[in-house]
CSV table of C-alpha atoms in Angstrom, one decimal:
chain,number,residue,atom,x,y,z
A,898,UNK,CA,-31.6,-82.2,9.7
A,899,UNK,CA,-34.1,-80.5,12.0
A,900,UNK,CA,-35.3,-78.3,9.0
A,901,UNK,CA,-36.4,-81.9,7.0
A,902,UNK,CA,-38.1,-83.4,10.0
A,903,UNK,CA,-39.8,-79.9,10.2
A,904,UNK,CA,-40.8,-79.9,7.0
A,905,UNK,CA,-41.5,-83.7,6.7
A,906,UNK,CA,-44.1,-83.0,9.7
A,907,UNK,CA,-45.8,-80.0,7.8
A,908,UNK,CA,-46.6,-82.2,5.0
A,909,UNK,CA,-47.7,-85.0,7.1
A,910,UNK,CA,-50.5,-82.4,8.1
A,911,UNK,CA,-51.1,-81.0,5.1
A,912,UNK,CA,-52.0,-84.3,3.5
A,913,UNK,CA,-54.0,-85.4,6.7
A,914,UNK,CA,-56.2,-82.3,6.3
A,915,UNK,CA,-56.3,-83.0,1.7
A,916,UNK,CA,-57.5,-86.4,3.3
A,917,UNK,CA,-60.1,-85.5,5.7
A,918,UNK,CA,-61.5,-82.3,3.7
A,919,UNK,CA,-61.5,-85.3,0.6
A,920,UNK,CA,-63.2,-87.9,3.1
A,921,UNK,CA,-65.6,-85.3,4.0
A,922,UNK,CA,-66.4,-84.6,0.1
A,923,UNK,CA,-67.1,-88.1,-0.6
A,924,UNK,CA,-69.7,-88.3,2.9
A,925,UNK,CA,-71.5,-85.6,1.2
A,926,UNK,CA,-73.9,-86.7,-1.3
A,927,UNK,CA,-73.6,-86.8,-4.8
A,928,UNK,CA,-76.1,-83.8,-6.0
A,929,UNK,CA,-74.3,-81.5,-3.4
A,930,UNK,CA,-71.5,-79.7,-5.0
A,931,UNK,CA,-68.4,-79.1,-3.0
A,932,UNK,CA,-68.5,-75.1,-2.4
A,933,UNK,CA,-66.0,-73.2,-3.7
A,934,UNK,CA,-64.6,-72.5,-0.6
A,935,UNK,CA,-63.5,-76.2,0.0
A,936,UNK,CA,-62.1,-76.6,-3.7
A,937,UNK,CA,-60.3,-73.2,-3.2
A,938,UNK,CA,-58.8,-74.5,0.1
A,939,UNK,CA,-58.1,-77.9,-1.5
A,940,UNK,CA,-56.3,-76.2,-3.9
A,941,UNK,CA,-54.1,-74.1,-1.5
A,942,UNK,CA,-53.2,-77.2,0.7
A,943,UNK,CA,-51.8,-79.3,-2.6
A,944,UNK,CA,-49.7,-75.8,-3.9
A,945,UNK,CA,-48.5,-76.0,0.0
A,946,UNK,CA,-47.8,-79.4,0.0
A,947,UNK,CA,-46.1,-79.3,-3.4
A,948,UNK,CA,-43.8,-76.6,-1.9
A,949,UNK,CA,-42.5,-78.3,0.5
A,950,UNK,CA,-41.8,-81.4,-1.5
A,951,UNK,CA,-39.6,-79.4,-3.4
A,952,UNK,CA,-38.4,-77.8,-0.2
A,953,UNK,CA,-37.8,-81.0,0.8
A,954,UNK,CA,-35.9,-82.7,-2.2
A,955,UNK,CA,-32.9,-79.6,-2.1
A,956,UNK,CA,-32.7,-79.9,1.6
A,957,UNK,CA,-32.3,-84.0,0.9
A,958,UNK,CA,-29.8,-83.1,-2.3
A,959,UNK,CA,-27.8,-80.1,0.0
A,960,UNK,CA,-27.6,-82.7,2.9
A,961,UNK,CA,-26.3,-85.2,0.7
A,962,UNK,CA,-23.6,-83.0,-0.8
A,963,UNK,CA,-22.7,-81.9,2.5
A,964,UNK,CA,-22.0,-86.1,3.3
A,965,UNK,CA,-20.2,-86.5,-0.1
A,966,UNK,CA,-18.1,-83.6,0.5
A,967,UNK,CA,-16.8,-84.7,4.5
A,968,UNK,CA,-16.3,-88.1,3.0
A,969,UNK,CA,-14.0,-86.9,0.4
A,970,UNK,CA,-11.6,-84.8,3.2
A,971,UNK,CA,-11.9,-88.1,5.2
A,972,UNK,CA,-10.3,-89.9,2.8
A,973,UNK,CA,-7.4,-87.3,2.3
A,974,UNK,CA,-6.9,-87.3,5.7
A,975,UNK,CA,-5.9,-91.0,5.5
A,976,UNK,CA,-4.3,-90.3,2.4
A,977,UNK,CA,-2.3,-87.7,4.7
A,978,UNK,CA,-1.6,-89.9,7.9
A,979,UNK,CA,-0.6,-92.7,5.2
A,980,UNK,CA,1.8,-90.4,3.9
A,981,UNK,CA,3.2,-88.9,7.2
A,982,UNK,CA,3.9,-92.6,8.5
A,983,UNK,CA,6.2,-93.1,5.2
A,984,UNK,CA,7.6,-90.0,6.2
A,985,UNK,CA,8.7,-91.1,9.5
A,986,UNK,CA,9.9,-94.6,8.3
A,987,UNK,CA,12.4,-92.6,5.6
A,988,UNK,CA,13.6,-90.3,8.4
A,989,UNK,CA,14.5,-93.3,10.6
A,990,UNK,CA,15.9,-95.1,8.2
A,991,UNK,CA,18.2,-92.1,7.0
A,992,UNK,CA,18.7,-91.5,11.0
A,993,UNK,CA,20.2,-95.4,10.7
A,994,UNK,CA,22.5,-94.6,8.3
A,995,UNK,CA,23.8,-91.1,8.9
A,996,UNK,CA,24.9,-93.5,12.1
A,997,UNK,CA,26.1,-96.2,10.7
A,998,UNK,CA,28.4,-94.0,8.0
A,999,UNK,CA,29.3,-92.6,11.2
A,1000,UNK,CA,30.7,-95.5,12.6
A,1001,UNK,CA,32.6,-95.9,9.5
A,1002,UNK,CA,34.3,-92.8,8.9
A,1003,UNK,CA,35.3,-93.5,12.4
A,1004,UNK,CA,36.8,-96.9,11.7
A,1005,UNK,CA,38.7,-96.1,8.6
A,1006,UNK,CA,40.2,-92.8,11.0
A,1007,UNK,CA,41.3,-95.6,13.3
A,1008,UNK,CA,42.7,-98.1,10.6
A,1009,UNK,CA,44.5,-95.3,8.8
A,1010,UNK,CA,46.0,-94.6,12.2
A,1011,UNK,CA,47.0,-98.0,13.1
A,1012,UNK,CA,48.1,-98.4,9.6
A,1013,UNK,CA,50.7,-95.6,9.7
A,1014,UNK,CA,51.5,-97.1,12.8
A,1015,UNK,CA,52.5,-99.7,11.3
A,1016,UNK,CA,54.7,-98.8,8.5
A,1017,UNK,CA,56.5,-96.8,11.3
A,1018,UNK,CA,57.1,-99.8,13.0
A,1019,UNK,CA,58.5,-101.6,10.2
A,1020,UNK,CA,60.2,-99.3,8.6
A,1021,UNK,CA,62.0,-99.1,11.8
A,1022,UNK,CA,62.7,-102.5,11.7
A,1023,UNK,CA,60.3,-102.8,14.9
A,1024,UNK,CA,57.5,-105.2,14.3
A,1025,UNK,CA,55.1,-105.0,17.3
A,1026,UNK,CA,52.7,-108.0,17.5
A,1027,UNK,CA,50.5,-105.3,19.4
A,1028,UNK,CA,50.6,-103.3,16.5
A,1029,UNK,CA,49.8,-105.7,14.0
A,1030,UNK,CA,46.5,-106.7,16.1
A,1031,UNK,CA,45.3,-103.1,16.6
A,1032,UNK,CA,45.4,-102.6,13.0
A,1033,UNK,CA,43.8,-105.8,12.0
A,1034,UNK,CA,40.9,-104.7,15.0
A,1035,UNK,CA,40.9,-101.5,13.2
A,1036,UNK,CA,39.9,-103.2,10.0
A,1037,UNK,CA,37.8,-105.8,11.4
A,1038,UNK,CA,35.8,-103.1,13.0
A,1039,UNK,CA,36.2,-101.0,9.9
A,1040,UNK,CA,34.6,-104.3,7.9
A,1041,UNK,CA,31.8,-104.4,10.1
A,1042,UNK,CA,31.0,-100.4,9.8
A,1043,UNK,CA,31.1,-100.8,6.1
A,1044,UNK,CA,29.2,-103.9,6.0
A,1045,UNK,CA,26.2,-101.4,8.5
A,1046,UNK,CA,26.6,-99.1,5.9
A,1047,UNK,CA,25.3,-101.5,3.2
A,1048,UNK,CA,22.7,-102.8,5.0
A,1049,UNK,CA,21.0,-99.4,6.3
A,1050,UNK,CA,21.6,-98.1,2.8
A,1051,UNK,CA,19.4,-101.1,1.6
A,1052,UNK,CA,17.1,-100.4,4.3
A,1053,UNK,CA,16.7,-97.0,3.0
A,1054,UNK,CA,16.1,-98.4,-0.7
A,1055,UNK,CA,13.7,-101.1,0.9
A,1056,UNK,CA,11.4,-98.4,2.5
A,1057,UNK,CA,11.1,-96.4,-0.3
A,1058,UNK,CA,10.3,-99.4,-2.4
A,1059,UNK,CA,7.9,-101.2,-0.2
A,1060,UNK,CA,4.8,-98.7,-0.7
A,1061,UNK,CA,5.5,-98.3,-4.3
A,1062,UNK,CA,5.7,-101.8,-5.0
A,1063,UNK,CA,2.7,-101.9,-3.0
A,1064,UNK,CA,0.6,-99.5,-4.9
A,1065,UNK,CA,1.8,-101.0,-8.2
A,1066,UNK,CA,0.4,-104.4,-6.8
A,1067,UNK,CA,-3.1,-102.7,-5.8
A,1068,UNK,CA,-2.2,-103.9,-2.1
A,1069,UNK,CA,-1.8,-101.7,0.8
A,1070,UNK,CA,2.0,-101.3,2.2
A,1071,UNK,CA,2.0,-104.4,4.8
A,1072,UNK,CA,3.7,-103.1,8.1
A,1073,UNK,CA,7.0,-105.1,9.5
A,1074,UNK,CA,6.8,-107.1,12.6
């Protein structure tokens, strides 16, 4: 940036001295001829000044590509972030349900158990009331696992969904309160 204001300055001069050495011409009267020393320096000054115009103009159009070009890797780096934050949502939501199958293998482990219990207990001619509510705790708890399941499954599905459907709609993924 230094390197236009440089070169802005230069031909700020030069076109000072183009106007004073032209000034200077017209003061003079009109059967003196300018000498050829002036028109050869008036010359020189406008090949100068045209030099660094076009000096000028690839600095502008370099400057402006430089601009262009850290706009662009801004834009993928929110393209990036965007993408890391649906990243984290999927890996929660799978952390959700790798727990909540968990708790269900767990609760079928218990209802089998209290199940077989059972049969024991009646085939035995035995029927323990305790036995009969630890196996329908078993299932109730078994119930509710499943039904945790489900809904983290869903979950799952949902976050995927939500920045597709999103996208699709020209909207950007709203976040949950």
């Amino acid at each position: 940036m230094s390197q236009i204001e440089e070169l802005q300055s230069r031909i700020t001069l030069a076109m000072a001295r183009i106007d004073a050495g032209v000034s200077e011409i017209a003061g003079q009267t009109s059967d003196a001829a300018p000498g050829p020393d002036l028109a050869a320096a008036l010359e020189e000054e406008r090949r100068a000044s045209a030099h660094l115009e076009d000096r000028l103009r690839a600095l502008r159009a370099e400057h402006d590509d430089q601009v262009a070009a850290l706009r662009a890797d801004l834009d993928r780096s929110a393209e990036i972030d965007a993408l890391k934050d649906q990243i984290a949502q999927y890996d929660q939501a799978m952390g959700q349900l790798d727990m909540d199958l968990q708790r269900l293998r767990e609760a079928n482990e218990q209802l089998r158990n209290s199940n077989a219990a059972l049969r024991t207990a009646n085939e035995n001619g035995v029927g323990k009331p305790r036995l009969i509510n630890k196996a329908m705790l078993a299932e109730l708890e078994a119930l509710r696992a499943a039904r945790a399941a489900e809904v983290a499954e869903v979950g799952v599905v949902l976050a995927k969904l939500k920045p597709l459907l999103s996208e699709a709609n020209g909207v950007a993924p709203a976040e949950d309160v």
